[in-house]
Every structure is written in structure tokens, then in C-alpha cells.
Amino acid sequence: MKRPLLLTLSLLILMLIGQKLKAQDSLKVNAAVDTTIYDDKAATEGYFLMLPQSTLSQQDYNLFIHNQFSASPIIKKNRLYTKLEISMLVEKDGSVSKYEVKGTGTQLMRNEMVRILKLLPKYTPGTRDGQKVRVKLHQPFEFKYE
């Protein structure tokens, strides 16, 4: 009498555990993935947005950019006034997935700017209310020659 009762009780417990795991799996599948892209130029509306940061200090970042610009033969040859704004999409893992370049300057100069920025290490990801999010950053560059 004890064995069939114990067997039935064990089967019932296993079925309940299985149903609970199945329900959790379906919640994971149905959970909405946040694909929103937050913009550093847009106002935050009732939430706290922490922008992605370079893993380099500001001084190291400036030194890196200066050294790359100084070493670039394309930038050295460009003697035209150039003003660019580069937008980059920083993903949830800190990598940059997309670059957009707007402004004056030749296509060669634009490509060189993107090449230099791709050499930077990953960013710390942006967060919205403590959750990692995708953020679009904008960075201006201006070249004046005298």
C-alpha cells in the first residue's frame, strides 16, 4: 500500500515540477526583447539614462585620438576645413555596431575617421534604470588648417 502511494506522489511532484519549468520557459520566449535605441541628444522622459563611457580615461582617450590623427596620412593630406559628426550605436555588450558620418569632407576622410574610431576598445554599456540598453552616441570633430 505504501509503495503505490509513494509512487503516485512522486509522479505527481515530477509532473508539477515539469509544468512549472515549462511555464518558465514559455515566459522566457514570450518576454519582450528591448530593441529600443536611446539617443544621447534626446531628453530622458521619466527614467534615468546612463550613457556609455569609453573604458579609457578622458586624458587617454584624447591622447589616443590625437596620436591616431597625427599618424594618419589621409588626415595629414586633407588641408580642407572639415567638420564632421559621427554617430555610433553602442550595443548592450559595449561594442559599436554602426557608424554614421555627417558633415563636410571627402569620403576618404570620413572613412578614415570611422577606421580610427573602430580601433578604440569597447565601451561600458549604457543603462536605463539599471538595465543595459542600446545607445546612439554623437561625437563632433573639426579640422582647421592655417
mmCIF file of C-alpha atoms in Angstrom:
data_model
loop_
_atom_site.group_PDB
_atom_site.id
_atom_site.type_symbol
_atom_site.label_atom_id
_atom_site.label_comp_id
_atom_site.label_asym_id
_atom_site.label_seq_id
_atom_site.Cartn_x
_atom_site.Cartn_y
_atom_site.Cartn_z
ATOM 1 C CA MET A 1 0.000 0.000 0.000
ATOM 2 C CA LYS A 2 2.835 2.373 0.811
ATOM 3 C CA ARG A 3 4.662 1.723 -2.474
ATOM 4 C CA PRO A 4 1.813 2.662 -4.868
ATOM 5 C CA LEU A 5 1.034 5.734 -2.765
ATOM 6 C CA LEU A 6 4.690 6.792 -2.751
ATOM 7 C CA LEU A 7 4.965 6.149 -6.492
ATOM 8 C CA THR A 8 1.821 8.195 -7.197
ATOM 9 C CA LEU A 9 3.016 11.039 -5.011
ATOM 10 C CA SER A 10 6.431 11.037 -6.726
ATOM 11 C CA LEU A 11 4.826 11.124 -10.174
ATOM 12 C CA LEU A 12 2.574 13.984 -9.116
ATOM 13 C CA ILE A 13 5.541 16.000 -7.838
ATOM 14 C CA LEU A 14 7.518 15.349 -11.036
ATOM 15 C CA MET A 15 4.551 16.444 -13.164
ATOM 16 C CA LEU A 16 4.176 19.672 -11.164
ATOM 17 C CA ILE A 17 7.890 20.439 -11.468
ATOM 18 C CA GLY A 18 7.769 19.741 -15.214
ATOM 19 C CA GLN A 19 4.777 22.057 -15.691
ATOM 20 C CA LYS A 20 6.481 24.808 -13.692
ATOM 21 C CA LEU A 21 9.664 24.534 -15.784
ATOM 22 C CA LYS A 22 7.627 24.554 -18.989
ATOM 23 C CA ALA A 23 5.796 27.693 -17.832
ATOM 24 C CA GLN A 24 9.105 29.416 -17.049
ATOM 25 C CA ASP A 25 10.472 28.518 -20.481
ATOM 26 C CA SER A 26 7.403 29.934 -22.206
ATOM 27 C CA LEU A 27 7.799 33.161 -20.209
ATOM 28 C CA LYS A 28 11.381 33.479 -21.413
ATOM 29 C CA VAL A 29 10.305 33.018 -25.028
ATOM 30 C CA ASN A 30 7.396 35.446 -24.733
ATOM 31 C CA ALA A 31 9.372 38.094 -22.834
ATOM 32 C CA ALA A 32 9.747 41.206 -24.964
ATOM 33 C CA VAL A 33 13.302 41.947 -26.015
ATOM 34 C CA ASP A 34 14.110 45.641 -25.648
ATOM 35 C CA THR A 35 15.366 46.772 -29.054
ATOM 36 C CA THR A 36 14.858 50.460 -28.307
ATOM 37 C CA ILE A 37 17.722 52.723 -29.264
ATOM 38 C CA TYR A 38 18.217 55.602 -26.851
ATOM 39 C CA ASP A 39 19.877 58.755 -28.150
ATOM 40 C CA ASP A 40 22.311 60.917 -26.191
ATOM 41 C CA LYS A 41 20.739 64.000 -27.816
ATOM 42 C CA ALA A 42 17.168 63.133 -26.811
ATOM 43 C CA ALA A 43 15.648 64.179 -23.498
ATOM 44 C CA THR A 44 15.035 61.440 -20.937
ATOM 45 C CA GLU A 45 11.375 61.129 -20.058
ATOM 46 C CA GLY A 46 10.906 59.889 -16.510
ATOM 47 C CA TYR A 47 13.805 57.448 -16.478
ATOM 48 C CA PHE A 48 17.472 57.558 -15.606
ATOM 49 C CA LEU A 49 19.706 57.017 -18.648
ATOM 50 C CA MET A 50 23.414 56.450 -18.058
ATOM 51 C CA LEU A 51 25.340 56.938 -21.298
ATOM 52 C CA PRO A 52 28.028 54.502 -22.460
ATOM 53 C CA GLN A 53 31.543 55.507 -21.442
ATOM 54 C CA SER A 54 34.889 54.778 -23.004
ATOM 55 C CA THR A 55 36.977 52.401 -20.920
ATOM 56 C CA LEU A 56 39.845 54.850 -21.420
ATOM 57 C CA SER A 57 40.195 57.867 -19.149
ATOM 58 C CA GLN A 58 39.420 61.205 -20.801
ATOM 59 C CA GLN A 59 43.130 62.002 -20.968
ATOM 60 C CA ASP A 60 43.990 58.602 -22.511
ATOM 61 C CA TYR A 61 41.088 58.920 -24.950
ATOM 62 C CA ASN A 62 42.238 62.364 -26.108
ATOM 63 C CA LEU A 63 45.838 61.144 -26.400
ATOM 64 C CA PHE A 64 44.759 58.084 -28.408
ATOM 65 C CA ILE A 65 42.683 60.176 -30.834
ATOM 66 C CA HIS A 66 45.468 62.785 -31.178
ATOM 67 C CA ASN A 67 48.107 60.110 -31.879
ATOM 68 C CA GLN A 68 45.898 58.389 -34.457
ATOM 69 C CA PHE A 69 45.122 61.675 -36.209
ATOM 70 C CA SER A 70 48.805 62.632 -36.222
ATOM 71 C CA ALA A 71 49.828 59.267 -37.687
ATOM 72 C CA SER A 72 47.144 59.171 -40.394
ATOM 73 C CA PRO A 73 48.474 60.052 -43.870
ATOM 74 C CA ILE A 74 44.907 60.685 -45.061
ATOM 75 C CA ILE A 75 44.253 63.286 -42.365
ATOM 76 C CA LYS A 76 47.668 64.854 -42.994
ATOM 77 C CA LYS A 77 46.881 65.241 -46.727
ATOM 78 C CA ASN A 78 43.464 66.765 -46.021
ATOM 79 C CA ARG A 79 44.074 70.523 -45.951
ATOM 80 C CA LEU A 80 40.406 71.484 -46.228
ATOM 81 C CA TYR A 81 38.283 72.751 -43.373
ATOM 82 C CA THR A 82 36.369 69.672 -42.271
ATOM 83 C CA LYS A 83 33.559 69.437 -39.768
ATOM 84 C CA LEU A 84 32.073 66.001 -39.105
ATOM 85 C CA GLU A 85 29.625 64.470 -36.678
ATOM 86 C CA ILE A 86 29.972 60.746 -36.192
ATOM 87 C CA SER A 87 27.067 58.805 -34.715
ATOM 88 C CA MET A 88 27.761 55.352 -33.343
ATOM 89 C CA LEU A 89 25.443 52.736 -31.922
ATOM 90 C CA VAL A 90 26.796 51.231 -28.700
ATOM 91 C CA GLU A 91 25.256 47.815 -28.073
ATOM 92 C CA LYS A 92 24.317 46.228 -24.730
ATOM 93 C CA ASP A 93 27.705 44.483 -24.570
ATOM 94 C CA GLY A 94 29.658 47.716 -25.163
ATOM 95 C CA SER A 95 30.610 47.009 -28.767
ATOM 96 C CA VAL A 96 29.901 49.543 -31.509
ATOM 97 C CA SER A 97 27.788 48.131 -34.315
ATOM 98 C CA LYS A 98 27.059 51.056 -36.599
ATOM 99 C CA TYR A 99 28.753 54.290 -37.625
ATOM 100 C CA GLU A 100 27.124 57.190 -39.481
ATOM 101 C CA VAL A 101 29.139 60.205 -40.639
ATOM 102 C CA LYS A 102 27.571 63.580 -41.459
ATOM 103 C CA GLY A 103 29.197 66.851 -42.392
ATOM 104 C CA THR A 104 31.756 68.238 -44.803
ATOM 105 C CA GLY A 105 34.836 66.465 -46.067
ATOM 106 C CA THR A 106 35.712 63.826 -48.608
ATOM 107 C CA GLN A 107 34.518 60.242 -48.411
ATOM 108 C CA LEU A 108 38.117 59.189 -47.870
ATOM 109 C CA MET A 109 38.312 61.450 -44.807
ATOM 110 C CA ARG A 110 35.010 60.082 -43.473
ATOM 111 C CA ASN A 111 36.204 56.504 -43.885
ATOM 112 C CA GLU A 112 39.464 57.318 -42.106
ATOM 113 C CA MET A 113 37.596 58.777 -39.123
ATOM 114 C CA VAL A 114 35.499 55.608 -38.797
ATOM 115 C CA ARG A 115 38.629 53.448 -39.139
ATOM 116 C CA ILE A 116 40.287 55.329 -36.261
ATOM 117 C CA LEU A 117 37.205 55.072 -34.025
ATOM 118 C CA LYS A 118 36.997 51.320 -34.666
ATOM 119 C CA LEU A 119 40.431 50.976 -33.036
ATOM 120 C CA LEU A 120 39.036 52.106 -29.668
ATOM 121 C CA PRO A 121 38.329 49.447 -27.021
ATOM 122 C CA LYS A 122 34.743 48.506 -26.121
ATOM 123 C CA TYR A 123 32.632 50.972 -24.183
ATOM 124 C CA THR A 124 30.955 50.321 -20.871
ATOM 125 C CA PRO A 125 27.316 49.772 -21.890
ATOM 126 C CA GLY A 126 24.632 52.381 -21.389
ATOM 127 C CA THR A 127 21.919 51.673 -18.840
ATOM 128 C CA ARG A 128 18.332 52.728 -18.368
ATOM 129 C CA ASP A 129 17.103 52.342 -14.804
ATOM 130 C CA GLY A 130 19.886 49.802 -14.191
ATOM 131 C CA GLN A 131 19.197 47.663 -17.303
ATOM 132 C CA LYS A 132 21.703 47.577 -20.195
ATOM 133 C CA VAL A 133 20.375 49.299 -23.322
ATOM 134 C CA ARG A 134 21.475 50.288 -26.812
ATOM 135 C CA VAL A 135 22.522 53.940 -27.061
ATOM 136 C CA LYS A 136 23.331 56.134 -30.039
ATOM 137 C CA LEU A 137 26.234 58.491 -29.307
ATOM 138 C CA HIS A 138 27.173 61.560 -31.336
ATOM 139 C CA GLN A 139 30.709 62.936 -31.468
ATOM 140 C CA PRO A 140 31.757 66.068 -33.368
ATOM 141 C CA PHE A 141 35.162 66.526 -34.998
ATOM 142 C CA GLU A 142 36.507 69.692 -36.569
ATOM 143 C CA PHE A 143 39.736 70.176 -38.525
ATOM 144 C CA LYS A 144 41.057 73.688 -39.187
ATOM 145 C CA TYR A 145 44.237 74.401 -41.087
ATOM 146 C CA GLU A 146 46.136 77.675 -41.181
#
